[in-house]
Amino acid sequence: MKCFFALSLAILAAGCTQKPTIEFTGITPGINDGEFIIKNISDSTICKTAIKSGTFTVSSEYNNGTYGYMSVNNDKLGMLAFDVYLQPGKYTVTFDRDKPYKYPDIQSTVKKQNELTAYYHLFDKTKDELSKKAADLNAQLKDPKSQMLPADAYNNLVNKYKEAEQQQLKLATIVLSAFVDKYPDNSITPRIIVLNNAYMSNPDSYYRIFQKLSSAAKESPEGKAAKGLLERANNLTNK
């Protein structure tokens, strides 16, 4: 009985002293070697490891919650860097073989990271769709058969092409608006709004997107900070 009690205490003590860790496991098809690196927002390295035969695994003691950057450094591709949310937990990363520069599929035990993955996948998908739409319309305009169209039909085609071009210019707000419509409770929209001062390009549009967030998201510390920046930017713009 004494032995059992002592063993129980030892197990309990071990559990209490277990350090929080962040763990990354990944597959990089077509990238057989190089280096995988995780840095926090202050550019301090959290962990790094070599990519061997298109795979990697690395973990590190970590007890924080902050945005950061994930990068792959390869002689052929150079440095590929991606926005991530860092928190103790597990991350499974899979890169696209044909388009490694696109945001990888990152599935995690961390909710904010899964929201980032959903946002960036929507961004890449929408960008491809809008680019294809504009390219198809441009090809139609250049087709000699289009010159034979009645004036109204030809002008309609021109207007559709101009609209497609404008949509490409508004890609960031189109994507974020669609993302918030689908996930009004998400917690990453304030980050996307302020990342690289994105909101400065069109503070009014970003403010309207922000207003579609749930009350909890808007009242979070990040939400309040983004709201303040948006309101100041709109005041300057409207003066």
PDB file of C-alpha atoms in Angstrom:
ATOM      1  CA  MET A   1       0.000   0.000   0.000  1.00  0.00           C
ATOM      2  CA  LYS A   2       2.838   2.366   0.871  1.00  0.00           C
ATOM      3  CA  CYS A   3       4.551   1.546  -2.438  1.00  0.00           C
ATOM      4  CA  PHE A   4       1.349   2.271  -4.354  1.00  0.00           C
ATOM      5  CA  PHE A   5       0.912   5.583  -2.530  1.00  0.00           C
ATOM      6  CA  ALA A   6       4.519   6.582  -3.255  1.00  0.00           C
ATOM      7  CA  LEU A   7       4.118   5.663  -6.935  1.00  0.00           C
ATOM      8  CA  SER A   8       0.929   7.732  -7.180  1.00  0.00           C
ATOM      9  CA  LEU A   9       2.718  10.739  -5.719  1.00  0.00           C
ATOM     10  CA  ALA A  10       5.567  10.329  -8.183  1.00  0.00           C
ATOM     11  CA  ILE A  11       3.168  10.216 -11.133  1.00  0.00           C
ATOM     12  CA  LEU A  12       1.287  13.253  -9.817  1.00  0.00           C
ATOM     13  CA  ALA A  13       4.520  15.177  -9.350  1.00  0.00           C
ATOM     14  CA  ALA A  14       5.636  14.331 -12.865  1.00  0.00           C
ATOM     15  CA  GLY A  15       2.324  15.574 -14.247  1.00  0.00           C
ATOM     16  CA  CYS A  16       2.564  18.822 -12.324  1.00  0.00           C
ATOM     17  CA  THR A  17       6.058  19.546 -13.621  1.00  0.00           C
ATOM     18  CA  GLN A  18       5.312  18.710 -17.259  1.00  0.00           C
ATOM     19  CA  LYS A  19       6.247  21.694 -19.421  1.00  0.00           C
ATOM     20  CA  PRO A  20       3.813  23.095 -22.022  1.00  0.00           C
ATOM     21  CA  THR A  21       5.113  22.401 -25.523  1.00  0.00           C
ATOM     22  CA  ILE A  22       4.412  23.378 -29.104  1.00  0.00           C
ATOM     23  CA  GLU A  23       4.872  20.608 -31.667  1.00  0.00           C
ATOM     24  CA  PHE A  24       5.029  20.691 -35.471  1.00  0.00           C
ATOM     25  CA  THR A  25       4.890  17.676 -37.764  1.00  0.00           C
ATOM     26  CA  GLY A  26       4.944  18.255 -41.478  1.00  0.00           C
ATOM     27  CA  ILE A  27       5.075  16.963 -45.021  1.00  0.00           C
ATOM     28  CA  THR A  28       6.731  19.007 -47.765  1.00  0.00           C
ATOM     29  CA  PRO A  29       6.148  17.189 -51.087  1.00  0.00           C
ATOM     30  CA  GLY A  30       8.755  18.307 -53.603  1.00  0.00           C
ATOM     31  CA  ILE A  31      10.866  19.982 -50.912  1.00  0.00           C
ATOM     32  CA  ASN A  32      13.215  17.201 -49.894  1.00  0.00           C
ATOM     33  CA  ASP A  33      15.600  19.261 -47.819  1.00  0.00           C
ATOM     34  CA  GLY A  34      15.995  22.639 -46.201  1.00  0.00           C
ATOM     35  CA  GLU A  35      15.063  24.112 -42.853  1.00  0.00           C
ATOM     36  CA  PHE A  36      11.746  24.578 -41.072  1.00  0.00           C
ATOM     37  CA  ILE A  37      11.653  27.552 -38.684  1.00  0.00           C
ATOM     38  CA  ILE A  38       9.118  28.995 -36.243  1.00  0.00           C
ATOM     39  CA  LYS A  39       9.579  32.569 -34.980  1.00  0.00           C
ATOM     40  CA  ASN A  40       7.428  34.720 -32.740  1.00  0.00           C
ATOM     41  CA  ILE A  41       6.266  38.204 -33.670  1.00  0.00           C
ATOM     42  CA  SER A  42       9.450  39.647 -32.145  1.00  0.00           C
ATOM     43  CA  ASP A  43      11.520  37.576 -34.599  1.00  0.00           C
ATOM     44  CA  SER A  44      12.887  35.289 -31.885  1.00  0.00           C
ATOM     45  CA  THR A  45      13.266  31.657 -32.949  1.00  0.00           C
ATOM     46  CA  ILE A  46      10.942  29.294 -31.078  1.00  0.00           C
ATOM     47  CA  CYS A  47      12.115  26.131 -32.794  1.00  0.00           C
ATOM     48  CA  LYS A  48      13.738  24.945 -35.994  1.00  0.00           C
ATOM     49  CA  THR A  49      14.726  21.676 -37.591  1.00  0.00           C
ATOM     50  CA  ALA A  50      16.036  20.197 -40.818  1.00  0.00           C
ATOM     51  CA  ILE A  51      13.662  18.912 -43.491  1.00  0.00           C
ATOM     52  CA  LYS A  52      14.679  15.374 -44.389  1.00  0.00           C
ATOM     53  CA  SER A  53      13.186  13.456 -47.325  1.00  0.00           C
ATOM     54  CA  GLY A  54      10.221  15.837 -47.405  1.00  0.00           C
ATOM     55  CA  THR A  55       9.242  15.562 -43.738  1.00  0.00           C
ATOM     56  CA  PHE A  56      10.004  17.231 -40.424  1.00  0.00           C
ATOM     57  CA  THR A  57       9.114  16.997 -36.744  1.00  0.00           C
ATOM     58  CA  VAL A  58      10.072  19.470 -34.056  1.00  0.00           C
ATOM     59  CA  SER A  59       8.833  20.482 -30.620  1.00  0.00           C
ATOM     60  CA  SER A  60       9.860  23.053 -28.077  1.00  0.00           C
ATOM     61  CA  GLU A  61       8.925  24.195 -24.625  1.00  0.00           C
ATOM     62  CA  TYR A  62       6.483  27.070 -25.101  1.00  0.00           C
ATOM     63  CA  ASN A  63       4.060  28.809 -22.770  1.00  0.00           C
ATOM     64  CA  ASN A  64       2.550  31.741 -24.628  1.00  0.00           C
ATOM     65  CA  GLY A  65      -0.144  32.769 -27.069  1.00  0.00           C
ATOM     66  CA  THR A  66       0.891  35.121 -29.848  1.00  0.00           C
ATOM     67  CA  TYR A  67       1.075  35.479 -33.597  1.00  0.00           C
ATOM     68  CA  GLY A  68       4.286  34.555 -35.338  1.00  0.00           C
ATOM     69  CA  TYR A  69       5.767  33.217 -38.550  1.00  0.00           C
ATOM     70  CA  MET A  70       6.420  29.795 -39.992  1.00  0.00           C
ATOM     71  CA  SER A  71       9.011  29.530 -42.729  1.00  0.00           C
ATOM     72  CA  VAL A  72      10.666  26.980 -44.955  1.00  0.00           C
ATOM     73  CA  ASN A  73      14.126  27.787 -46.262  1.00  0.00           C
ATOM     74  CA  ASN A  74      15.164  25.811 -49.324  1.00  0.00           C
ATOM     75  CA  ASP A  75      18.030  26.429 -51.785  1.00  0.00           C
ATOM     76  CA  LYS A  76      15.731  26.058 -54.800  1.00  0.00           C
ATOM     77  CA  LEU A  77      12.666  27.961 -53.531  1.00  0.00           C
ATOM     78  CA  GLY A  78      14.319  30.421 -51.181  1.00  0.00           C
ATOM     79  CA  MET A  79      12.430  31.504 -48.070  1.00  0.00           C
ATOM     80  CA  LEU A  80       8.704  30.785 -47.879  1.00  0.00           C
ATOM     81  CA  ALA A  81       7.056  32.504 -44.884  1.00  0.00           C
ATOM     82  CA  PHE A  82       3.512  32.215 -43.505  1.00  0.00           C
ATOM     83  CA  ASP A  83       1.461  33.844 -40.753  1.00  0.00           C
ATOM     84  CA  VAL A  84       0.675  31.515 -37.816  1.00  0.00           C
ATOM     85  CA  TYR A  85      -0.739  31.660 -34.313  1.00  0.00           C
ATOM     86  CA  LEU A  86       1.553  30.125 -31.712  1.00  0.00           C
ATOM     87  CA  GLN A  87       0.226  28.435 -28.594  1.00  0.00           C
ATOM     88  CA  PRO A  88       1.042  25.194 -26.775  1.00  0.00           C
ATOM     89  CA  GLY A  89      -0.441  22.393 -28.841  1.00  0.00           C
ATOM     90  CA  LYS A  90       0.062  20.251 -31.926  1.00  0.00           C
ATOM     91  CA  TYR A  91       0.287  21.413 -35.532  1.00  0.00           C
ATOM     92  CA  THR A  92       0.168  19.160 -38.586  1.00  0.00           C
ATOM     93  CA  VAL A  93       1.472  20.954 -41.684  1.00  0.00           C
ATOM     94  CA  THR A  94       1.091  19.786 -45.292  1.00  0.00           C
ATOM     95  CA  PHE A  95       2.476  21.803 -48.185  1.00  0.00           C
ATOM     96  CA  ASP A  96       1.061  21.843 -51.713  1.00  0.00           C
ATOM     97  CA  ARG A  97       3.403  19.946 -54.031  1.00  0.00           C
ATOM     98  CA  ASP A  98       2.639  22.084 -57.096  1.00  0.00           C
ATOM     99  CA  LYS A  99       2.244  25.424 -55.334  1.00  0.00           C
ATOM    100  CA  PRO A 100       4.428  25.413 -52.208  1.00  0.00           C
ATOM    101  CA  TYR A 101       4.208  29.209 -51.989  1.00  0.00           C
ATOM    102  CA  LYS A 102       0.507  28.943 -51.077  1.00  0.00           C
ATOM    103  CA  TYR A 103      -0.618  28.779 -47.477  1.00  0.00           C
ATOM    104  CA  PRO A 104      -0.159  25.158 -46.386  1.00  0.00           C
ATOM    105  CA  ASP A 105      -2.842  23.012 -44.832  1.00  0.00           C
ATOM    106  CA  ILE A 106      -2.271  23.479 -41.099  1.00  0.00           C
ATOM    107  CA  GLN A 107      -4.526  21.479 -38.784  1.00  0.00           C
ATOM    108  CA  SER A 108      -4.035  22.181 -35.107  1.00  0.00           C
ATOM    109  CA  THR A 109      -5.354  21.721 -31.602  1.00  0.00           C
ATOM    110  CA  VAL A 110      -5.180  25.539 -31.462  1.00  0.00           C
ATOM    111  CA  LYS A 111      -8.484  27.192 -32.501  1.00  0.00           C
ATOM    112  CA  LYS A 112      -6.967  30.463 -33.715  1.00  0.00           C
ATOM    113  CA  GLN A 113      -4.593  28.616 -35.998  1.00  0.00           C
ATOM    114  CA  ASN A 114      -7.462  26.689 -37.579  1.00  0.00           C
ATOM    115  CA  GLU A 115      -9.207  30.020 -38.191  1.00  0.00           C
ATOM    116  CA  LEU A 116      -6.070  31.358 -39.880  1.00  0.00           C
ATOM    117  CA  THR A 117      -5.897  28.262 -42.064  1.00  0.00           C
ATOM    118  CA  ALA A 118      -9.534  28.718 -43.125  1.00  0.00           C
ATOM    119  CA  TYR A 119      -8.967  32.411 -43.915  1.00  0.00           C
ATOM    120  CA  TYR A 120      -5.820  31.956 -45.986  1.00  0.00           C
ATOM    121  CA  HIS A 121      -7.291  29.008 -47.887  1.00  0.00           C
ATOM    122  CA  LEU A 122     -10.317  31.157 -48.772  1.00  0.00           C
ATOM    123  CA  PHE A 123      -7.945  33.943 -49.834  1.00  0.00           C
ATOM    124  CA  ASP A 124      -5.964  31.677 -52.166  1.00  0.00           C
ATOM    125  CA  LYS A 125      -9.115  30.072 -53.593  1.00  0.00           C
ATOM    126  CA  THR A 126     -10.790  33.436 -54.268  1.00  0.00           C
ATOM    127  CA  LYS A 127      -7.617  34.873 -55.785  1.00  0.00           C
ATOM    128  CA  ASP A 128      -7.391  31.955 -58.222  1.00  0.00           C
ATOM    129  CA  GLU A 129     -11.077  32.248 -59.144  1.00  0.00           C
ATOM    130  CA  LEU A 130     -10.910  35.995 -59.782  1.00  0.00           C
ATOM    131  CA  SER A 131      -7.689  35.679 -61.779  1.00  0.00           C
ATOM    132  CA  LYS A 132      -9.225  32.981 -63.964  1.00  0.00           C
ATOM    133  CA  LYS A 133     -12.406  34.998 -64.451  1.00  0.00           C
ATOM    134  CA  ALA A 134     -10.453  38.068 -65.602  1.00  0.00           C
ATOM    135  CA  ALA A 135      -8.196  35.974 -67.863  1.00  0.00           C
ATOM    136  CA  ASP A 136     -11.200  34.244 -69.496  1.00  0.00           C
ATOM    137  CA  LEU A 137     -12.955  37.549 -70.158  1.00  0.00           C
ATOM    138  CA  ASN A 138      -9.768  39.063 -71.547  1.00  0.00           C
ATOM    139  CA  ALA A 139      -9.393  36.105 -73.886  1.00  0.00           C
ATOM    140  CA  GLN A 140     -12.981  36.590 -75.062  1.00  0.00           C
ATOM    141  CA  LEU A 141     -12.316  40.271 -75.795  1.00  0.00           C
ATOM    142  CA  LYS A 142      -9.254  39.360 -77.855  1.00  0.00           C
ATOM    143  CA  ASP A 143     -11.136  36.715 -79.795  1.00  0.00           C
ATOM    144  CA  PRO A 144     -11.853  38.037 -83.330  1.00  0.00           C
ATOM    145  CA  LYS A 145     -15.406  36.717 -82.995  1.00  0.00           C
ATOM    146  CA  SER A 146     -16.074  39.288 -80.289  1.00  0.00           C
ATOM    147  CA  GLN A 147     -15.528  42.071 -82.826  1.00  0.00           C
ATOM    148  CA  MET A 148     -18.562  40.724 -84.672  1.00  0.00           C
ATOM    149  CA  LEU A 149     -20.846  41.088 -81.660  1.00  0.00           C
ATOM    150  CA  PRO A 150     -23.555  43.778 -81.568  1.00  0.00           C
ATOM    151  CA  ALA A 151     -22.372  46.958 -79.844  1.00  0.00           C
ATOM    152  CA  ASP A 152     -24.448  46.327 -76.699  1.00  0.00           C
ATOM    153  CA  ALA A 153     -23.144  42.770 -76.315  1.00  0.00           C
ATOM    154  CA  TYR A 154     -19.536  43.856 -76.849  1.00  0.00           C
ATOM    155  CA  ASN A 155     -19.828  46.742 -74.359  1.00  0.00           C
ATOM    156  CA  ASN A 156     -21.366  44.345 -71.849  1.00  0.00           C
ATOM    157  CA  LEU A 157     -18.328  42.077 -72.236  1.00  0.00           C
ATOM    158  CA  VAL A 158     -15.984  45.046 -71.742  1.00  0.00           C
ATOM    159  CA  ASN A 159     -17.839  46.058 -68.584  1.00  0.00           C
ATOM    160  CA  LYS A 160     -17.651  42.516 -67.215  1.00  0.00           C
ATOM    161  CA  TYR A 161     -13.887  42.519 -67.785  1.00  0.00           C
ATOM    162  CA  LYS A 162     -13.487  45.891 -66.051  1.00  0.00           C
ATOM    163  CA  GLU A 163     -15.549  44.620 -63.124  1.00  0.00           C
ATOM    164  CA  ALA A 164     -13.385  41.496 -62.891  1.00  0.00           C
ATOM    165  CA  GLU A 165     -10.277  43.690 -62.794  1.00  0.00           C
ATOM    166  CA  GLN A 166     -11.786  45.802 -60.013  1.00  0.00           C
ATOM    167  CA  GLN A 167     -12.615  42.682 -58.029  1.00  0.00           C
ATOM    168  CA  GLN A 168      -8.964  41.641 -58.207  1.00  0.00           C
ATOM    169  CA  LEU A 169      -7.960  45.035 -56.811  1.00  0.00           C
ATOM    170  CA  LYS A 170     -10.465  44.581 -53.977  1.00  0.00           C
ATOM    171  CA  LEU A 171      -9.425  40.994 -53.273  1.00  0.00           C
ATOM    172  CA  ALA A 172      -8.461  41.560 -49.626  1.00  0.00           C
ATOM    173  CA  THR A 173     -11.779  43.116 -48.589  1.00  0.00           C
ATOM    174  CA  ILE A 174     -13.849  40.703 -50.691  1.00  0.00           C
ATOM    175  CA  VAL A 175     -12.215  37.733 -48.969  1.00  0.00           C
ATOM    176  CA  LEU A 176     -12.364  39.141 -45.447  1.00  0.00           C
ATOM    177  CA  SER A 177     -16.006  40.127 -45.856  1.00  0.00           C
ATOM    178  CA  ALA A 178     -16.914  36.615 -47.040  1.00  0.00           C
ATOM    179  CA  PHE A 179     -14.896  35.094 -44.200  1.00  0.00           C
ATOM    180  CA  VAL A 180     -16.688  37.171 -41.540  1.00  0.00           C
ATOM    181  CA  ASP A 181     -20.065  36.345 -43.087  1.00  0.00           C
ATOM    182  CA  LYS A 182     -19.244  32.661 -42.650  1.00  0.00           C
ATOM    183  CA  TYR A 183     -17.477  32.938 -39.280  1.00  0.00           C
ATOM    184  CA  PRO A 184     -18.815  36.006 -37.419  1.00  0.00           C
ATOM    185  CA  ASP A 185     -17.399  34.688 -34.136  1.00  0.00           C
ATOM    186  CA  ASN A 186     -13.857  34.310 -35.437  1.00  0.00           C
ATOM    187  CA  SER A 187     -11.075  35.915 -33.402  1.00  0.00           C
ATOM    188  CA  ILE A 188      -8.511  36.583 -36.153  1.00  0.00           C
ATOM    189  CA  THR A 189     -10.245  39.300 -38.205  1.00  0.00           C
ATOM    190  CA  PRO A 190      -8.768  42.131 -36.079  1.00  0.00           C
ATOM    191  CA  ARG A 191      -5.323  40.677 -36.811  1.00  0.00           C
ATOM    192  CA  ILE A 192      -5.996  40.554 -40.564  1.00  0.00           C
ATOM    193  CA  ILE A 193      -7.291  44.134 -40.514  1.00  0.00           C
ATOM    194  CA  VAL A 194      -4.165  45.568 -38.895  1.00  0.00           C
ATOM    195  CA  LEU A 195      -1.592  43.207 -40.479  1.00  0.00           C
ATOM    196  CA  ASN A 196       0.821  45.336 -42.502  1.00  0.00           C
ATOM    197  CA  ASN A 197      -1.615  48.253 -42.007  1.00  0.00           C
ATOM    198  CA  ALA A 198      -4.066  46.633 -44.437  1.00  0.00           C
ATOM    199  CA  TYR A 199      -6.930  48.829 -43.168  1.00  0.00           C
ATOM    200  CA  MET A 200      -5.178  52.011 -44.350  1.00  0.00           C
ATOM    201  CA  SER A 201      -5.926  51.158 -47.992  1.00  0.00           C
ATOM    202  CA  ASN A 202      -9.683  51.407 -47.411  1.00  0.00           C
ATOM    203  CA  PRO A 203     -10.602  52.142 -43.777  1.00  0.00           C
ATOM    204  CA  ASP A 204     -14.309  52.564 -44.539  1.00  0.00           C
ATOM    205  CA  SER A 205     -14.633  49.097 -46.127  1.00  0.00           C
ATOM    206  CA  TYR A 206     -12.641  47.462 -43.342  1.00  0.00           C
ATOM    207  CA  TYR A 207     -14.757  49.219 -40.708  1.00  0.00           C
ATOM    208  CA  ARG A 208     -17.946  47.884 -42.306  1.00  0.00           C
ATOM    209  CA  ILE A 209     -16.457  44.390 -42.266  1.00  0.00           C
ATOM    210  CA  PHE A 210     -15.453  44.830 -38.615  1.00  0.00           C
ATOM    211  CA  GLN A 211     -19.034  45.773 -37.701  1.00  0.00           C
ATOM    212  CA  LYS A 212     -20.253  42.376 -38.937  1.00  0.00           C
ATOM    213  CA  LEU A 213     -18.245  40.571 -36.244  1.00  0.00           C
ATOM    214  CA  SER A 214     -19.989  39.196 -33.174  1.00  0.00           C
ATOM    215  CA  SER A 215     -20.083  41.378 -30.052  1.00  0.00           C
ATOM    216  CA  ALA A 216     -17.592  39.073 -28.314  1.00  0.00           C
ATOM    217  CA  ALA A 217     -15.086  39.429 -31.168  1.00  0.00           C
ATOM    218  CA  LYS A 218     -15.469  43.210 -31.301  1.00  0.00           C
ATOM    219  CA  GLU A 219     -15.094  43.559 -27.531  1.00  0.00           C
ATOM    220  CA  SER A 220     -11.963  41.406 -27.287  1.00  0.00           C
ATOM    221  CA  PRO A 221      -8.685  43.264 -26.595  1.00  0.00           C
ATOM    222  CA  GLU A 222      -7.618  42.780 -30.244  1.00  0.00           C
ATOM    223  CA  GLY A 223     -11.061  43.854 -31.422  1.00  0.00           C
ATOM    224  CA  LYS A 224     -10.985  47.061 -29.386  1.00  0.00           C
ATOM    225  CA  ALA A 225      -7.492  47.894 -30.666  1.00  0.00           C
ATOM    226  CA  ALA A 226      -8.559  47.352 -34.288  1.00  0.00           C
ATOM    227  CA  LYS A 227     -11.702  49.434 -33.749  1.00  0.00           C
ATOM    228  CA  GLY A 228      -9.639  52.338 -32.425  1.00  0.00           C
ATOM    229  CA  LEU A 229      -7.307  52.246 -35.427  1.00  0.00           C
ATOM    230  CA  LEU A 230     -10.228  52.034 -37.863  1.00  0.00           C
ATOM    231  CA  GLU A 231     -12.071  54.942 -36.269  1.00  0.00           C
ATOM    232  CA  ARG A 232      -8.973  57.153 -36.298  1.00  0.00           C
ATOM    233  CA  ALA A 233      -8.240  56.229 -39.923  1.00  0.00           C
ATOM    234  CA  ASN A 234     -11.829  56.996 -40.955  1.00  0.00           C
ATOM    235  CA  ASN A 235     -11.765  60.343 -39.147  1.00  0.00           C
ATOM    236  CA  LEU A 236      -8.582  61.320 -40.995  1.00  0.00           C
ATOM    237  CA  THR A 237      -9.979  60.143 -44.325  1.00  0.00           C
ATOM    238  CA  ASN A 238     -13.262  62.024 -43.924  1.00  0.00           C
ATOM    239  CA  LYS A 239     -11.724  65.342 -42.870  1.00  0.00           C
TER     240      LYS A 239
END
